[in-house]
Coordinates of C-alpha atoms and ligand atoms in Angstrom, one line a residue:
X256 CA -13.4 9.3 50.2
X257 CA -16.8 10.0 49.7
X258 CA -18.8 7.3 47.8
X259 CA -21.9 9.0 46.8
X260 CA -22.2 12.7 47.2
X261 CA -25.7 13.0 46.6
X262 CA -26.6 10.1 49.4
X263 CA -24.1 11.9 51.9
X264 CA -25.7 15.3 51.3
X265 CA -29.2 13.9 52.1
X266 CA -27.8 12.5 55.2
X267 CA -26.3 15.7 56.2
X268 CA -29.5 17.7 55.2
X269 CA -31.5 15.1 57.7
X270 CA -28.8 15.7 60.6
X271 CA -29.1 19.5 60.0
X272 CA -33.1 19.4 60.3
X273 CA -32.7 17.3 63.3
X274 CA -30.1 19.5 65.1
X275 CA -32.3 22.4 64.2
X276 CA -35.7 20.9 65.4
X277 CA -34.6 18.7 68.4
X278 CA -31.2 19.3 69.8
X279 CA -30.6 23.3 69.5
X280 CA -33.7 24.0 71.5
X281 CA -32.5 21.6 74.2
X282 CA -29.1 22.9 74.5
X283 CA -29.7 25.3 77.3
X284 CA -31.6 22.8 79.4
X285 CA -28.9 20.1 78.9
X286 CA -26.2 22.4 80.0
X287 CA -28.3 23.6 83.1
X288 CA -29.7 20.4 84.2
X289 CA -26.6 18.3 83.2
X290 CA -28.7 15.4 81.7
X291 CA -30.1 14.6 78.0
X292 CA -33.6 13.7 78.0
X293 CA -34.3 10.0 77.4
X294 CA -36.3 10.7 74.1
X295 CA -33.3 12.4 72.8
X296 CA -31.0 9.9 73.4
X297 CA -33.5 7.7 71.5
X298 CA -33.6 9.6 68.5
X299 CA -29.7 9.6 68.5
X300 CA -29.7 5.8 68.4
X301 CA -32.3 5.8 65.7
X302 CA -30.1 8.2 63.8
X303 CA -27.4 5.3 63.8
X304 CA -25.0 7.3 66.1
X305 CA -23.8 4.3 67.6
X306 CA -22.4 2.8 64.5
X307 CA -21.6 5.5 61.8
X308 CA -18.3 3.6 60.8
X309 CA -19.0 0.1 61.8
X310 CA -19.7 -2.2 58.8
X311 CA -23.1 -2.8 57.6
X312 CA -22.9 -6.4 58.3
X313 CA -23.0 -5.6 61.8
X314 CA -25.8 -3.1 61.7
X315 CA -23.6 0.0 61.5
X316 CA -24.0 2.8 59.0
X317 CA -20.4 1.8 57.2
X318 CA -19.5 5.3 56.5
X319 CA -15.8 6.1 55.3
X320 CA -13.7 8.2 57.5
X321 CA -14.2 11.2 55.4
X322 CA -18.0 10.9 55.5
X323 CA -18.0 10.4 59.2
X324 CA -16.1 13.6 59.6
X325 CA -18.7 15.5 57.6
X326 CA -21.3 14.1 60.0
X327 CA -18.9 15.1 62.9
X328 CA -18.9 18.6 61.5
X329 CA -22.6 18.7 61.1
X330 CA -22.8 17.5 64.6
X331 CA -20.5 20.1 65.8
X332 CA -23.2 23.0 65.1
X333 CA -24.8 22.0 68.3
X334 CA -23.6 21.0 71.9
X335 CA -21.0 18.4 71.8
X336 CA -22.5 16.3 74.5
X337 CA -25.0 15.2 72.2
X338 CA -22.7 13.6 69.8
X339 CA -20.6 12.4 72.6
X340 CA -23.2 10.4 74.2
X341 CA -22.6 7.5 71.8
X342 CA -19.1 8.6 70.6
X343 CA -17.3 5.3 72.1
X344 CA -19.7 2.6 70.5
X345 CA -17.7 3.0 67.1
X346 CA -14.6 2.7 68.8
X347 CA -15.3 -0.2 70.7
X348 CA -17.0 -2.0 68.3
X349 CA -13.9 -1.5 65.8
X350 CA -11.6 -2.9 68.2
X351 CA -14.0 -6.1 68.3
X352 CA -14.3 -6.1 64.4
X353 CA -10.5 -6.1 64.0
X354 CA -9.3 -8.4 66.9
X355 CA -12.5 -9.6 68.6
X356 CA -13.8 -13.3 68.8
X357 CA -16.8 -14.2 66.6
X358 CA -18.9 -14.7 69.9
X359 CA -17.9 -11.2 70.9
X360 CA -18.6 -9.9 67.8
X361 CA -22.0 -11.6 67.7
X362 CA -22.8 -10.6 71.2
X363 CA -21.9 -6.9 71.2
X364 CA -21.5 -5.5 67.5
X365 CA -25.3 -5.1 66.7
X366 CA -26.1 -3.9 70.1
X367 CA -23.4 -1.3 69.9
X368 CA -24.3 -0.2 66.5
X369 CA -27.7 0.4 67.4
X370 CA -27.1 2.2 70.3
X371 CA -28.9 -0.5 72.4
X372 CA -25.9 -0.4 74.7
X373 CA -23.4 2.4 75.5
X374 CA -19.8 1.5 75.3
X375 CA -16.8 3.5 77.1
X376 CA -13.2 3.6 76.8
X377 CA -11.6 2.9 80.1
X378 CA -7.7 4.0 79.8
X379 CA -7.1 6.9 82.2
X380 CA -6.0 6.3 85.8
X381 CA -5.4 8.9 88.7
X382 CA -1.6 8.4 88.1
X383 CA -1.6 7.7 84.2
X384 CA -2.9 10.4 82.0
X385 CA -0.5 11.3 79.2
X386 CA 1.7 8.4 80.0
X387 CA -0.7 5.5 79.6
X388 CA 1.9 2.9 79.3
X389 CA 2.4 3.3 83.1
X390 CA -1.2 2.1 84.1
X391 CA -1.4 0.2 87.2
X392 CA -4.9 -1.5 87.3
X393 CA -4.0 -5.2 87.6
X394 CA -5.9 -8.2 86.0
X395 CA -4.3 -11.2 87.8
X396 CA -5.7 -14.6 86.1
X397 CA -7.4 -17.2 88.6
X398 CA -8.7 -20.0 86.5
X399 CA -11.1 -19.1 84.0
X400 CA -11.3 -15.3 85.4
X401 CA -9.2 -12.5 85.5
X402 CA -9.5 -10.6 89.1
X403 CA -9.4 -6.8 88.4
X404 CA -8.0 -4.2 91.0
X405 CA -7.6 -0.5 90.3
X406 CA -9.4 2.8 89.4
X407 CA -10.1 4.4 86.1
X408 CA -10.6 8.2 86.0
X409 CA -12.5 10.8 83.6
X410 CA -14.2 8.2 81.8
X411 CA -16.6 9.4 79.4
X412 CA -20.0 8.0 79.7
X413 CA -19.0 6.0 82.9
X414 CA -22.1 6.7 85.2
X415 CA -24.5 5.2 82.4
X416 CA -22.3 2.9 79.9
X417 CA -23.1 -0.7 79.8
X418 CA -19.6 -2.3 78.6
X419 CA -16.2 -0.8 79.0
X420 CA -13.0 -1.3 77.2
X421 CA -10.6 -1.9 80.1
X422 CA -6.9 -1.6 79.8
X423 CA -5.3 -3.3 82.2
X424 CA -1.8 -4.9 83.4
X425 CA -1.7 -8.6 82.9
X426 CA 2.1 -8.9 83.1
X427 CA 2.7 -7.3 86.3
X428 CA 6.6 -7.9 86.0
X429 CA 6.4 -5.4 82.6
X430 CA 6.4 -1.9 83.7
X431 CA 5.7 -0.6 80.3
X432 CA 2.9 -1.0 77.3
X433 CA 4.0 -4.8 76.4
X434 CA 2.4 -6.0 79.8
X435 CA -1.1 -4.3 78.8
X436 CA -4.1 -6.1 77.7
X437 CA -7.7 -4.9 76.5
X438 CA -10.6 -6.4 78.6
X439 CA -14.3 -6.4 78.0
X440 CA -15.9 -5.6 81.1
X441 CA -19.6 -5.4 81.6
X442 CA -21.3 -2.9 83.9
X443 CA -22.8 -5.5 86.3
X444 CA -19.5 -7.5 86.7
X445 CA -19.2 -8.3 90.5
X446 CA -16.5 -6.0 92.0
X447 CA -17.1 -3.0 89.6
X448 CA -18.3 0.2 91.3
X449 CA -18.9 3.6 89.7
X450 CA -18.1 7.0 91.1
X451 CA -20.3 9.8 91.1
X452 CA -20.4 11.9 88.0
X453 CA -17.8 14.7 87.9
X454 CA -18.7 18.2 88.2
X455 CA -17.0 19.5 85.1
X456 CA -16.5 23.0 83.6
X457 CA -18.6 22.6 80.6
X458 CA -20.1 19.3 78.2
X459 CA -22.8 19.1 80.7
X460 CA -25.0 16.4 80.0
X461 CA -22.1 14.0 78.8
X462 CA -20.9 12.8 82.3
X463 CA -17.4 11.4 83.1
X464 CA -16.6 9.5 86.2
X465 CA -14.4 6.9 87.8
X466 CA -14.7 3.2 87.4
X467 CA -13.3 1.2 90.5
X468 CA -12.5 -2.4 90.5
X469 CA -12.3 -4.3 93.8
X470 CA -11.4 -8.0 92.9
X471 CA -13.7 -7.5 89.9
X472 CA -14.1 -11.1 88.3
X473 CA -14.1 -10.9 84.7
X474 CA -14.0 -14.3 82.4
X475 CA -11.2 -14.8 80.4
X476 CA -13.3 -15.0 77.1
X477 CA -13.6 -11.2 77.4
X478 CA -9.9 -10.5 76.5
X479 CA -9.8 -8.8 73.5
X480 CA -7.1 -10.0 71.2
X481 CA -4.0 -11.5 72.6
X482 CA -2.5 -10.7 76.2
X483 CA 0.0 -8.0 76.1
X484 CA -1.5 -6.5 72.8
X485 CA -4.1 -4.3 74.5
X486 CA -2.3 -1.3 74.4
X487 CA -1.8 -1.5 70.5
X488 CA -5.5 -2.4 70.2
X489 CA -6.6 0.6 72.1
X490 CA -4.4 3.0 70.1
X491 CA -5.1 1.6 66.7
X492 CA -8.2 4.0 66.3
X493 CA -6.3 6.8 68.0
X494 CA -5.7 8.8 64.6
X495 CA -9.3 8.7 63.6
X496 CA -10.5 9.6 67.0
X497 CA -8.2 12.9 66.8
X498 CA -9.4 13.9 63.5
X499 CA -12.7 13.4 64.9
X500 CA -12.1 15.7 67.7
X501 CA -10.9 18.2 65.1
X502 CA -14.1 17.6 63.0
X503 CA -16.3 18.5 66.0
X504 CA -13.9 21.8 66.9
X505 CA -14.7 22.8 63.2
X506 CA -18.5 22.3 63.7
X507 CA -18.5 24.2 66.8
X508 CA -16.4 27.1 65.4
X509 CA -19.1 27.4 62.3
X510 CA -21.6 27.7 65.0
X511 CA -19.6 30.4 67.1
X512 CA -19.3 32.3 63.9
X513 CA -22.9 32.0 62.7
X514 CA -24.0 33.2 66.2
X515 CA -21.2 36.1 66.2
X516 CA -22.3 37.3 62.5
X517 CA -26.0 37.3 63.8
X518 CA -25.3 39.1 66.9
X519 CA -22.9 41.6 65.2
X520 CA -26.0 42.4 62.6
X521 CA -28.7 42.6 65.2
X522 CA -26.7 44.8 67.9
X523 CA -26.2 48.6 67.2
X524 CA -24.0 51.1 69.1
X525 CA -23.0 54.4 68.2
X526 CA -25.8 54.7 66.1
X527 CA -24.7 51.7 63.8
X528 CA -24.5 48.1 63.6
X529 CA -21.5 46.8 65.4
X530 CA -20.8 44.4 62.3
X531 CA -20.2 47.5 60.4
X532 CA -16.9 48.2 62.4
X533 CA -13.8 46.9 60.9
X534 CA -12.4 45.7 64.2
X535 CA -15.5 43.4 64.6
X536 CA -15.3 42.5 60.9
X537 CA -11.4 41.4 61.5
X538 CA -12.5 39.1 64.4
X539 CA -15.1 37.5 62.2
X540 CA -12.7 37.3 59.1
X541 CA -10.1 35.7 61.1
X542 CA -12.4 33.1 62.8
X543 CA -13.8 32.1 59.3
X544 CA -10.3 31.7 57.6
X545 CA -9.2 29.7 60.6
X546 CA -12.3 27.5 60.5
X547 CA -11.8 26.9 56.9
X548 CA -8.5 25.9 57.1
X549 CA -9.2 23.3 59.9
X550 CA -11.8 22.0 58.0
X551 CA -9.5 21.2 54.7
X552 CA -7.1 19.8 57.3
X553 CA -9.5 17.1 58.5
X554 CA -11.0 16.1 55.3
X555 CA -7.4 15.9 53.7
X556 CA -6.3 13.7 56.8
X557 CA -9.5 11.5 56.3
X558 CA -9.3 11.0 52.8
X559 CA -5.7 9.8 53.7
X560 CA -7.0 7.3 56.0
X561 CA -9.5 6.2 53.5
X562 CA -6.7 5.2 51.1
X563 CA -5.0 3.5 53.7
X564 CA -2.1 6.0 54.0
X565 CA -0.3 6.5 57.4
X566 CA -1.8 9.7 58.7
X567 CA -0.4 9.7 62.2
X568 CA 1.3 13.4 61.7
X569 CA -1.7 14.8 59.8
X570 CA -4.1 13.4 62.5
X571 CA -1.8 15.0 65.2
X572 CA -1.7 18.3 63.2
X573 CA -5.4 18.3 63.1
X574 CA -6.2 18.0 66.6
X575 CA -3.5 20.3 67.6
X576 CA -4.6 23.1 64.9
X577 CA -8.5 22.7 65.2
X578 CA -8.6 22.5 68.8
X579 CA -6.6 25.6 69.5
X580 CA -8.4 27.3 66.5
X581 CA -11.8 26.7 68.2
X582 CA -10.5 28.2 71.5
X583 CA -9.6 31.4 69.7
X584 CA -12.9 31.4 67.9
X585 CA -14.7 31.3 70.9
X586 CA -13.0 33.7 72.9
X587 CA -13.7 36.0 69.8
X588 CA -17.0 35.4 69.8
X589 CA -17.3 36.1 73.6
X590 CA -16.0 39.6 72.8
X591 CA -18.1 40.2 70.0
X592 CA -21.2 39.7 72.2
X593 CA -19.8 42.0 75.0
X594 CA -21.5 41.7 78.3
X595 CA -24.0 39.4 76.9
X596 CA -21.2 37.0 75.9
X597 CA -20.4 36.4 79.4
X598 CA -23.6 35.6 80.9
X599 CA -25.4 32.3 81.5
X600 CA -27.8 31.1 78.8
X601 CA -25.9 32.2 75.8
X602 CA -24.6 29.8 73.2
X603 CA -21.2 31.6 73.0
X604 CA -20.7 31.4 76.9
X605 CA -21.8 27.7 76.9
X606 CA -19.7 26.6 73.8
X607 CA -16.7 28.8 75.3
X608 CA -16.8 26.1 78.3
X609 CA -17.8 23.3 76.2
X610 CA -14.5 23.6 73.7
X611 CA -11.8 24.1 76.5
X612 CA -11.5 20.3 77.1
X613 CA -10.6 19.6 73.4
X614 CA -7.1 20.4 74.2
X615 CA -6.8 18.0 77.2
X616 CA -8.5 14.9 76.1
X617 CA -7.7 12.4 73.1
X618 CA -4.0 13.2 74.0
X619 CA -3.2 16.8 75.3
X620 CA -1.9 19.2 72.7
X621 CA 1.5 19.0 74.2
X622 CA 1.3 15.2 73.2
X623 CA 0.3 16.1 69.8
X624 CA 3.4 18.4 69.3
X625 CA 5.6 15.7 70.5
X626 CA 3.8 13.2 68.2
X627 CA 4.4 15.7 65.2
X628 CA 8.0 16.4 66.1
X629 CA 8.8 12.4 66.7
X630 CA 7.3 12.0 63.4
X631 CA 9.5 14.9 61.7
X632 CA 12.6 13.8 63.5
X633 CA 12.1 9.9 62.2
X634 CA 11.4 10.8 58.8
X635 CA 14.6 13.0 58.9
X636 CA 16.9 10.2 59.1
Ligands
LIG980 C1 -14.2 15.6 79.8 C2 -13.2 14.6 79.6 C3 -13.4 13.4 79.3 C4 -12.4 12.2 79.3 N1 -12.9 11.0 78.9 C5 -12.0 9.8 78.8 C6 -12.1 8.6 78.5 O1 -13.5 8.2 77.9 N2 -11.7 7.7 78.6 C7 -10.2 7.8 79.3 O2 -9.5 6.9 79.2 N3 -9.8 9.0 79.7 C8 -10.7 10.0 79.3 N4 -10.4 11.4 79.7 C9 -8.8 11.8 80.4 C10 -8.1 12.4 79.3 O3 -7.8 11.3 78.3 C11 -6.8 12.8 80.1 O4 -7.1 13.8 81.1 C12 -5.6 13.1 79.2 O5 -5.1 12.1 78.6 C13 -4.5 13.9 80.0 O6 -4.0 13.3 81.2 P1 -4.4 13.8 82.6 O7 -5.3 14.8 82.9 O8 -3.6 12.7 83.7 O9 -3.0 15.2 82.6 P2 -1.2 14.9 82.6 O10 -1.0 13.7 81.8 O11 -1.0 14.8 84.1 O12 -0.9 16.1 81.9 C14 -0.7 17.7 82.6 C15 -0.2 18.4 81.8 O13 1.2 18.3 81.6 C16 1.5 18.2 80.4 N5 2.4 17.0 80.0 C17 2.2 15.7 80.4 N6 3.5 15.1 79.7 C18 4.2 15.8 79.1 C19 5.2 15.7 78.4 N7 6.1 14.6 78.0 N8 5.8 16.8 77.6 C20 5.0 18.0 77.6 N9 3.9 18.0 78.5 C21 3.3 17.1 78.9 C22 0.2 17.8 79.7 O14 -0.1 18.3 78.3 C23 -0.6 18.8 80.5 O15 -0.8 20.1 79.9 C24 -11.1 12.3 79.7 C25 -10.8 13.6 80.3 C26 -11.7 14.6 80.6 C27 -11.4 16.0 81.0

């Protein structure tokens, strides 16, 4: 749902200008050095990236789901590391808006929305990825504290996050999702250690890493919602997260198509622009059609969510289709660029590496297939 088209267009125009002037010129350096300069992080904060969908009463921008997806597509026109720097603030904030105590809301929401603090979701473990319900990080009650032991893996922003939503097992006798709770854990909690930043294929500048808990003491008032409801609380925003991943893929695809078109018009072989060859045109056209289809899917799913309709199947379809789509678009973009596209320093080589992970996180695409088929079979009966 778009409340005011003119206001949204102004916001998107501001973002476009910012991306062109500040982010695109820094893409290559961020990829090479693996760090987003502090002044750029400050600008991302000022743009409101920490609280795009958080309610205005808590300092957020208060965008609808559809409006937020337009912003995600716009940010997709530059390296995804920038958008991901504050990506979890919204999600963590929402868990607090929906189930947090007044004190948790007062303490954290304005700071998450302004980006003063970085939030992070710590769910995955070395032995619990797709099967999150089997997670083992334990939280035993000891008076006014929970005592945490375990390791979280591949956690986005872990090396510099200030606060984590951690999924822990509070009922050790319960093996599945029912024994899991959500805890807010501050990065300076005694017994919390951060691993080194992972060396990744792409997304340089947006670090992931381990979080290790060794008898880490967390006050019981940091529990989010009731004990045993943590899995549900963390999963509640999953559909939006999946559509957001798809929206980013659409934006990345548009950038790849733009750069491919530019290159095809500029490069000459056999005495003419390579763009004048129908085999090149076919690759451009296929990419354009697929990106357009994914964009329509994203906005349709977002509108359903804004209307309060169930969009679990649609969200999984978006994530599955758009992230596979951008993989194909990136592959064609490298092909259109020839040897140049295989070289470090070109945008298409960088995006080719960056977009590969979309098929893995936020639920692998095999998990999306399972969700879609499960819903189809359920709705048949
Ligand atoms: C860059 C990056 C950022 C991340 N950020 C975060 C984060 O912020 N917070 C967080 O908690 N986690 C994060 N993750 C972890 C991510 O969510 C997991 O990697 C993902 O859920 C897959 O888990 P896994 O890696 O253990 O793979 P596995 O679950 O071991 O899967 C391996 C393969 O088996 C397939 N598979 C598994 N089960 C089935 C099945 N039933 N049927 C068919 N195929 C199956 C999978 O699709 C996959 O192909 C991040 C990962 C990466 C790479």
